[in-house]
Amino acid sequence: MLACSVERITASSNGTEATPMELDKLPTMPVQTLPVTDRCPIYSLAFHKDFLIVGLNGEICGFQWSSKSGSIGKKAWTVKLPAPPESADMSEVNYMWLSSGDDRLYAGCGDNVLYAVSLEDGKVCREFHGHTDYIHCVSGCSNKLATASEDGSILLWDCRQKNSYAKIEPHKKTALQRSEFGRWQGTVAMTEDWLVCGGGPRFSLWHLRSLDCTADFDFPDRVHVSGFVDDLIYAGGDCRKFYQYNFNGDVTAEIPTSGSSVYSVALQTEPYRFLSIAGASAQVDVCTNFSYRDIILNTYVKPR
């Protein structure tokens, strides 16, 4: 089941960024719900032009999306992923990253494979093999890709080649080890020069040219999400706070969250600044300043 209410709070009535006072007047309950499937969970979501893209088990579906009304329409297309040889139940689409320059969708899946899908014809155009356990996260920048896996590694790829060209294994670095949490890598994000990653090992910053770890961050628990914004780095995980850091590793902001864990973050800077944080809660925390919480969305209404 999908719930839709985010579009209602991204702008004020005059087309400018909504103020906290205006946000308080807007609805915090879903304006639309859409049944997607009764066969499996929804593992991941992405937006592309006029489509809401949904990652399921072994397939990726596109639903018509209206940015003006914020409404979700009928399913328009489906991409079937190749079934793993050993089991058709292991290809859940855990994470999707969109390359807007060439209309390609990169899907990290439970069969340890990264798939490149052309959104022009709906075909799988490349498979990237190299991980030995399922993929948690995918990130990309300038024809380069990075994948984070349960196997404890970050693999770096040129999107034009099938084989990875570098590997980062944070759990092998003594300063990053946290044996109580394991070696898995749950998140990765990259720019042209930098990469951050985390999971069981400590959340850390790496220089892509030298592959040296230049900083580690005092995140208190396991890490599930990360990224870059405004020359800062953010991270969330099994903690009731969402953190922002500078490149030296210092904390610049702590945002309280509704859930005990953060599993997903949606962020945009244009045309409106908008950050939403979701996790182990039926509520979504929304920030327009990126430093404090403006509003809380209630995505679930208990049936009467």
CSV table of C-alpha atoms in Angstrom, one decimal:
chain,number,residue,atom,x,y,z
A,1,MET,CA,0.0,0.0,0.0
A,2,LEU,CA,1.4,3.4,-1.0
A,3,ALA,CA,0.3,6.6,0.8
A,4,CYS,CA,0.7,10.0,-0.9
A,5,SER,CA,0.8,13.3,1.0
A,6,VAL,CA,4.3,14.8,0.5
A,7,GLU,CA,3.4,16.9,-2.6
A,8,ARG,CA,1.0,18.9,-0.5
A,9,ILE,CA,3.7,20.4,1.7
A,10,THR,CA,6.4,21.3,-0.8
A,11,ALA,CA,5.2,24.7,-1.7
A,12,SER,CA,3.0,27.5,-0.4
A,13,SER,CA,0.0,29.0,-2.2
A,14,ASN,CA,2.1,31.7,-4.0
A,15,GLY,CA,4.6,29.2,-5.4
A,16,THR,CA,7.4,30.0,-3.0
A,17,GLU,CA,8.9,27.8,-0.3
A,18,ALA,CA,6.4,27.1,2.4
A,19,THR,CA,7.0,28.8,5.7
A,20,PRO,CA,6.6,26.9,9.1
A,21,MET,CA,3.3,28.8,9.7
A,22,GLU,CA,2.0,27.6,6.3
A,23,LEU,CA,3.2,24.1,6.9
A,24,ASP,CA,1.1,24.0,10.1
A,25,LYS,CA,-2.1,24.6,8.1
A,26,LEU,CA,-1.5,21.8,5.6
A,27,PRO,CA,-2.8,18.2,6.0
A,28,THR,CA,-0.6,15.7,7.7
A,29,MET,CA,-2.7,12.6,6.7
A,30,PRO,CA,-2.5,10.7,3.4
A,31,VAL,CA,-4.5,12.3,0.6
A,32,GLN,CA,-4.4,9.1,-1.5
A,33,THR,CA,-3.6,5.4,-0.9
A,34,LEU,CA,-2.9,2.9,-3.7
A,35,PRO,CA,-2.8,-0.9,-3.4
A,36,VAL,CA,0.3,-2.1,-5.3
A,37,THR,CA,0.6,-5.8,-4.6
A,38,ASP,CA,-0.5,-8.5,-2.2
A,39,ARG,CA,2.3,-10.9,-3.2
A,40,CYS,CA,5.3,-9.3,-1.5
A,41,PRO,CA,6.5,-6.2,0.4
A,42,ILE,CA,7.5,-2.9,-1.4
A,43,TYR,CA,11.3,-2.8,-1.0
A,44,SER,CA,12.1,0.6,-2.7
A,45,LEU,CA,10.7,3.7,-4.4
A,46,ALA,CA,12.0,6.3,-6.9
A,47,PHE,CA,10.5,9.1,-9.0
A,48,HIS,CA,11.4,9.7,-12.6
A,49,LYS,CA,9.6,12.4,-14.7
A,50,ASP,CA,5.9,11.4,-14.7
A,51,PHE,CA,6.4,8.0,-13.0
A,52,LEU,CA,6.5,6.6,-9.5
A,53,ILE,CA,8.8,3.6,-9.7
A,54,VAL,CA,8.3,0.7,-7.3
A,55,GLY,CA,10.8,-2.0,-6.5
A,56,LEU,CA,9.2,-5.4,-5.7
A,57,ASN,CA,10.5,-9.0,-5.7
A,58,GLY,CA,11.9,-9.7,-9.1
A,59,GLU,CA,10.2,-6.8,-10.9
A,60,ILE,CA,10.1,-3.0,-11.1
A,61,CYS,CA,6.8,-1.3,-11.9
A,62,GLY,CA,6.1,2.3,-13.0
A,63,PHE,CA,2.9,4.1,-12.0
A,64,GLN,CA,1.6,7.3,-13.6
A,65,TRP,CA,2.4,10.3,-11.3
A,66,SER,CA,1.0,13.8,-11.5
A,67,SER,CA,3.3,16.4,-10.0
A,68,LYS,CA,0.5,19.0,-10.2
A,69,SER,CA,-2.1,17.1,-8.2
A,70,GLY,CA,0.3,14.8,-6.4
A,71,SER,CA,-1.9,11.8,-7.3
A,72,ILE,CA,-0.8,8.3,-8.3
A,73,GLY,CA,-2.5,6.7,-11.3
A,74,LYS,CA,-2.6,3.2,-12.8
A,75,LYS,CA,0.4,0.9,-13.4
A,76,ALA,CA,1.9,1.9,-16.8
A,77,TRP,CA,4.8,-0.6,-17.2
A,78,THR,CA,6.7,-3.5,-15.6
A,79,VAL,CA,10.3,-4.6,-15.9
A,80,LYS,CA,11.0,-8.3,-15.1
A,81,LEU,CA,14.4,-9.0,-13.7
A,82,PRO,CA,16.3,-12.2,-14.5
A,83,ALA,CA,15.4,-14.9,-12.0
A,84,PRO,CA,18.4,-16.1,-10.0
A,85,PRO,CA,19.4,-19.7,-11.0
A,86,GLU,CA,19.0,-21.1,-7.4
A,87,SER,CA,15.8,-19.3,-6.4
A,88,ALA,CA,13.3,-16.9,-7.8
A,89,ASP,CA,12.6,-15.5,-4.4
A,90,MET,CA,16.0,-13.8,-3.9
A,91,SER,CA,15.8,-10.9,-6.4
A,92,GLU,CA,14.1,-8.3,-4.2
A,93,VAL,CA,14.9,-4.8,-5.4
A,94,ASN,CA,16.5,-3.4,-2.2
A,95,TYR,CA,17.6,0.0,-3.6
A,96,MET,CA,17.2,2.0,-6.8
A,97,TRP,CA,19.4,4.9,-8.1
A,98,LEU,CA,18.4,7.0,-11.1
A,99,SER,CA,20.9,8.3,-13.6
A,100,SER,CA,18.9,11.2,-15.1
A,101,GLY,CA,21.4,11.9,-17.8
A,102,ASP,CA,20.8,8.7,-19.7
A,103,ASP,CA,17.4,7.6,-18.3
A,104,ARG,CA,18.9,4.5,-16.6
A,105,LEU,CA,17.8,3.0,-13.4
A,106,TYR,CA,20.3,1.0,-11.3
A,107,ALA,CA,18.8,-1.6,-9.0
A,108,GLY,CA,20.7,-3.3,-6.2
A,109,CYS,CA,19.1,-6.6,-5.5
A,110,GLY,CA,18.9,-9.6,-3.2
A,111,ASP,CA,20.6,-11.9,-5.7
A,112,ASN,CA,23.9,-9.9,-5.2
A,113,VAL,CA,23.6,-8.3,-8.6
A,114,LEU,CA,23.3,-4.7,-9.7
A,115,TYR,CA,21.0,-4.3,-12.7
A,116,ALA,CA,21.0,-1.4,-15.2
A,117,VAL,CA,17.6,-0.9,-16.6
A,118,SER,CA,16.9,1.4,-19.6
A,119,LEU,CA,13.7,3.4,-18.9
A,120,GLU,CA,13.4,4.1,-22.6
A,121,ASP,CA,12.5,0.5,-23.6
A,122,GLY,CA,12.2,-1.2,-20.2
A,123,LYS,CA,15.0,-3.7,-20.7
A,124,VAL,CA,17.9,-4.8,-18.5
A,125,CYS,CA,20.9,-3.5,-20.4
A,126,ARG,CA,23.7,-4.6,-18.1
A,127,GLU,CA,24.4,-6.7,-15.1
A,128,PHE,CA,27.2,-6.0,-12.6
A,129,HIS,CA,28.4,-9.1,-10.8
A,130,GLY,CA,31.0,-9.0,-7.9
A,131,HIS,CA,29.3,-9.0,-4.6
A,132,THR,CA,28.9,-12.3,-2.6
A,133,ASP,CA,25.9,-11.2,-0.6
A,134,TYR,CA,22.9,-9.0,-1.2
A,135,ILE,CA,23.2,-5.3,-2.1
A,136,HIS,CA,21.8,-2.7,0.4
A,137,CYS,CA,22.5,0.6,-1.4
A,138,VAL,CA,23.6,2.1,-4.7
A,139,SER,CA,25.0,5.6,-5.5
A,140,GLY,CA,26.4,7.2,-8.6
A,141,CYS,CA,28.2,10.3,-10.0
A,142,SER,CA,29.8,11.1,-13.4
A,143,ASN,CA,29.6,7.6,-14.9
A,144,LYS,CA,30.8,6.1,-11.6
A,145,LEU,CA,28.8,3.8,-9.3
A,146,ALA,CA,29.2,2.5,-5.8
A,147,THR,CA,27.4,-0.4,-4.2
A,148,ALA,CA,27.2,-1.3,-0.5
A,149,SER,CA,26.6,-4.9,0.4
A,150,GLU,CA,25.9,-7.3,3.3
A,151,ASP,CA,29.3,-8.9,2.4
A,152,GLY,CA,31.0,-6.0,4.1
A,153,SER,CA,32.4,-4.4,0.9
A,154,ILE,CA,31.9,-1.2,-1.1
A,155,LEU,CA,32.5,-1.9,-4.8
A,156,LEU,CA,33.2,0.9,-7.3
A,157,TRP,CA,32.1,0.6,-10.9
A,158,ASP,CA,32.4,2.4,-14.2
A,159,CYS,CA,28.9,2.2,-15.5
A,160,ARG,CA,30.2,1.4,-19.0
A,161,GLN,CA,32.1,-1.7,-17.7
A,162,LYS,CA,30.8,-5.0,-16.2
A,163,ASN,CA,33.5,-5.5,-13.7
A,164,SER,CA,34.3,-3.3,-10.6
A,165,TYR,CA,37.5,-1.4,-10.6
A,166,ALA,CA,38.1,-1.0,-6.8
A,167,LYS,CA,36.9,-2.3,-3.5
A,168,ILE,CA,36.7,-0.7,-0.1
A,169,GLU,CA,36.4,-3.0,3.0
A,170,PRO,CA,35.9,-0.8,6.1
A,171,HIS,CA,35.7,-3.7,8.5
A,172,LYS,CA,39.3,-4.5,7.8
A,173,LYS,CA,40.4,-1.1,9.1
A,174,THR,CA,41.0,-1.4,12.8
A,175,ALA,CA,39.8,2.2,13.6
A,176,LEU,CA,36.4,1.4,11.9
A,177,GLN,CA,35.7,-2.0,13.3
A,178,ARG,CA,32.6,-2.5,15.5
A,179,SER,CA,32.5,-6.3,16.1
A,180,GLU,CA,29.2,-6.0,18.0
A,181,PHE,CA,27.5,-4.8,14.9
A,182,GLY,CA,29.1,-6.9,12.2
A,183,ARG,CA,30.9,-6.0,9.0
A,184,TRP,CA,27.9,-5.3,6.6
A,185,GLN,CA,27.7,-2.1,4.7
A,186,GLY,CA,24.2,-0.6,4.6
A,187,THR,CA,24.7,2.7,2.9
A,188,VAL,CA,27.0,4.5,0.5
A,189,ALA,CA,26.9,7.9,-1.1
A,190,MET,CA,29.4,9.6,-3.5
A,191,THR,CA,30.4,12.8,-5.2
A,192,GLU,CA,33.2,13.2,-7.8
A,193,ASP,CA,35.9,13.2,-5.1
A,194,TRP,CA,34.4,11.8,-1.9
A,195,LEU,CA,32.5,8.7,-0.7
A,196,VAL,CA,30.8,8.0,2.7
A,197,CYS,CA,29.7,4.6,3.8
A,198,GLY,CA,28.5,2.8,6.9
A,199,GLY,CA,26.6,-0.1,8.4
A,200,GLY,CA,28.2,-2.3,11.1
A,201,PRO,CA,31.6,-0.5,10.9
A,202,ARG,CA,31.9,3.1,11.9
A,203,PHE,CA,30.5,5.7,9.5
A,204,SER,CA,33.4,7.0,7.4
A,205,LEU,CA,34.6,9.4,4.7
A,206,TRP,CA,36.9,8.2,1.9
A,207,HIS,CA,38.9,10.1,-0.8
A,208,LEU,CA,38.0,8.4,-4.1
A,209,ARG,CA,41.3,9.0,-5.9
A,210,SER,CA,43.5,7.6,-3.1
A,211,LEU,CA,40.9,5.3,-1.5
A,212,ASP,CA,42.1,6.6,1.9
A,213,CYS,CA,39.8,7.0,4.8
A,214,THR,CA,40.1,10.6,5.9
A,215,ALA,CA,37.5,10.8,8.7
A,216,ASP,CA,35.2,8.7,10.8
A,217,PHE,CA,32.1,9.9,12.5
A,218,ASP,CA,30.8,9.4,16.0
A,219,PHE,CA,27.5,7.9,14.9
A,220,PRO,CA,26.2,5.9,18.0
A,221,ASP,CA,24.7,2.8,16.3
A,222,ARG,CA,24.3,1.0,13.0
A,223,VAL,CA,24.0,3.2,9.9
A,224,HIS,CA,21.3,2.8,7.2
A,225,VAL,CA,21.2,6.0,5.2
A,226,SER,CA,23.8,8.7,4.2
A,227,GLY,CA,24.4,11.5,1.7
A,228,PHE,CA,25.9,14.9,0.9
A,229,VAL,CA,24.1,18.3,1.0
A,230,ASP,CA,25.3,21.9,1.2
A,231,ASP,CA,29.0,20.8,1.8
A,232,LEU,CA,27.8,18.7,4.7
A,233,ILE,CA,27.3,15.0,5.3
A,234,TYR,CA,24.2,13.4,6.8
A,235,ALA,CA,23.6,10.0,8.3
A,236,GLY,CA,20.7,8.1,9.9
A,237,GLY,CA,20.3,4.6,11.3
A,238,ASP,CA,19.4,2.8,14.6
A,239,CYS,CA,19.1,6.0,16.5
A,240,ARG,CA,16.4,8.5,17.4
A,241,LYS,CA,18.4,11.4,15.9
A,242,PHE,CA,19.4,12.3,12.3
A,243,TYR,CA,22.9,13.7,12.2
A,244,GLN,CA,24.7,16.2,10.0
A,245,TYR,CA,28.5,16.5,10.0
A,246,ASN,CA,31.2,18.6,8.3
A,247,PHE,CA,34.1,17.0,6.5
A,248,ASN,CA,36.2,17.0,9.6
A,249,GLY,CA,33.7,14.7,11.4
A,250,ASP,CA,32.2,17.4,13.7
A,251,VAL,CA,28.4,17.3,14.3
A,252,THR,CA,26.7,20.4,12.9
A,253,ALA,CA,23.0,19.4,13.5
A,254,GLU,CA,21.0,16.7,15.4
A,255,ILE,CA,17.4,16.3,14.2
A,256,PRO,CA,15.1,14.3,16.5
A,257,THR,CA,13.1,11.6,14.6
A,258,SER,CA,9.7,10.0,15.2
A,259,GLY,CA,11.0,6.4,15.0
A,260,SER,CA,13.6,4.4,16.8
A,261,SER,CA,15.5,3.9,13.4
A,262,VAL,CA,15.9,5.7,10.1
A,263,TYR,CA,15.7,3.6,7.0
A,264,SER,CA,14.9,6.2,4.2
A,265,VAL,CA,15.7,9.8,3.4
A,266,ALA,CA,14.3,11.8,0.4
A,267,LEU,CA,16.0,15.1,-0.3
A,268,GLN,CA,15.8,17.9,-2.9
A,269,THR,CA,17.3,21.4,-3.1
A,270,GLU,CA,15.5,22.7,-6.2
A,271,PRO,CA,13.0,24.2,-6.8
A,272,TYR,CA,12.2,23.8,-3.0
A,273,ARG,CA,14.4,22.7,-0.2
A,274,PHE,CA,12.9,19.6,1.2
A,275,LEU,CA,14.0,16.7,3.4
A,276,SER,CA,11.9,13.8,4.6
A,277,ILE,CA,13.0,11.2,7.1
A,278,ALA,CA,11.2,7.8,7.4
A,279,GLY,CA,11.9,4.7,9.4
A,280,ALA,CA,10.6,2.5,12.2
A,281,SER,CA,7.5,4.5,12.6
A,282,ALA,CA,4.2,5.3,10.9
A,283,GLN,CA,5.3,8.9,10.8
A,284,VAL,CA,7.5,10.8,8.4
A,285,ASP,CA,9.6,13.8,9.6
A,286,VAL,CA,9.8,16.7,7.3
A,287,CYS,CA,12.5,19.5,7.3
A,288,THR,CA,12.7,22.5,5.0
A,289,ASN,CA,15.7,24.1,6.8
A,290,PHE,CA,17.7,20.7,6.9
A,291,SER,CA,18.6,21.6,10.5
A,292,TYR,CA,15.3,21.1,12.3
A,293,ARG,CA,12.0,19.3,11.9
A,294,ASP,CA,9.1,21.4,10.6
A,295,ILE,CA,6.2,18.9,10.4
A,296,ILE,CA,5.3,15.3,11.0
A,297,LEU,CA,3.3,13.3,8.5
A,298,ASN,CA,1.0,10.5,9.7
A,299,THR,CA,1.2,7.8,7.0
A,300,TYR,CA,-1.1,5.3,8.6
A,301,VAL,CA,-4.6,5.6,9.9
A,302,LYS,CA,-5.8,2.8,12.1
A,303,PRO,CA,-9.1,1.3,10.7
A,304,ARG,CA,-12.1,2.0,12.8
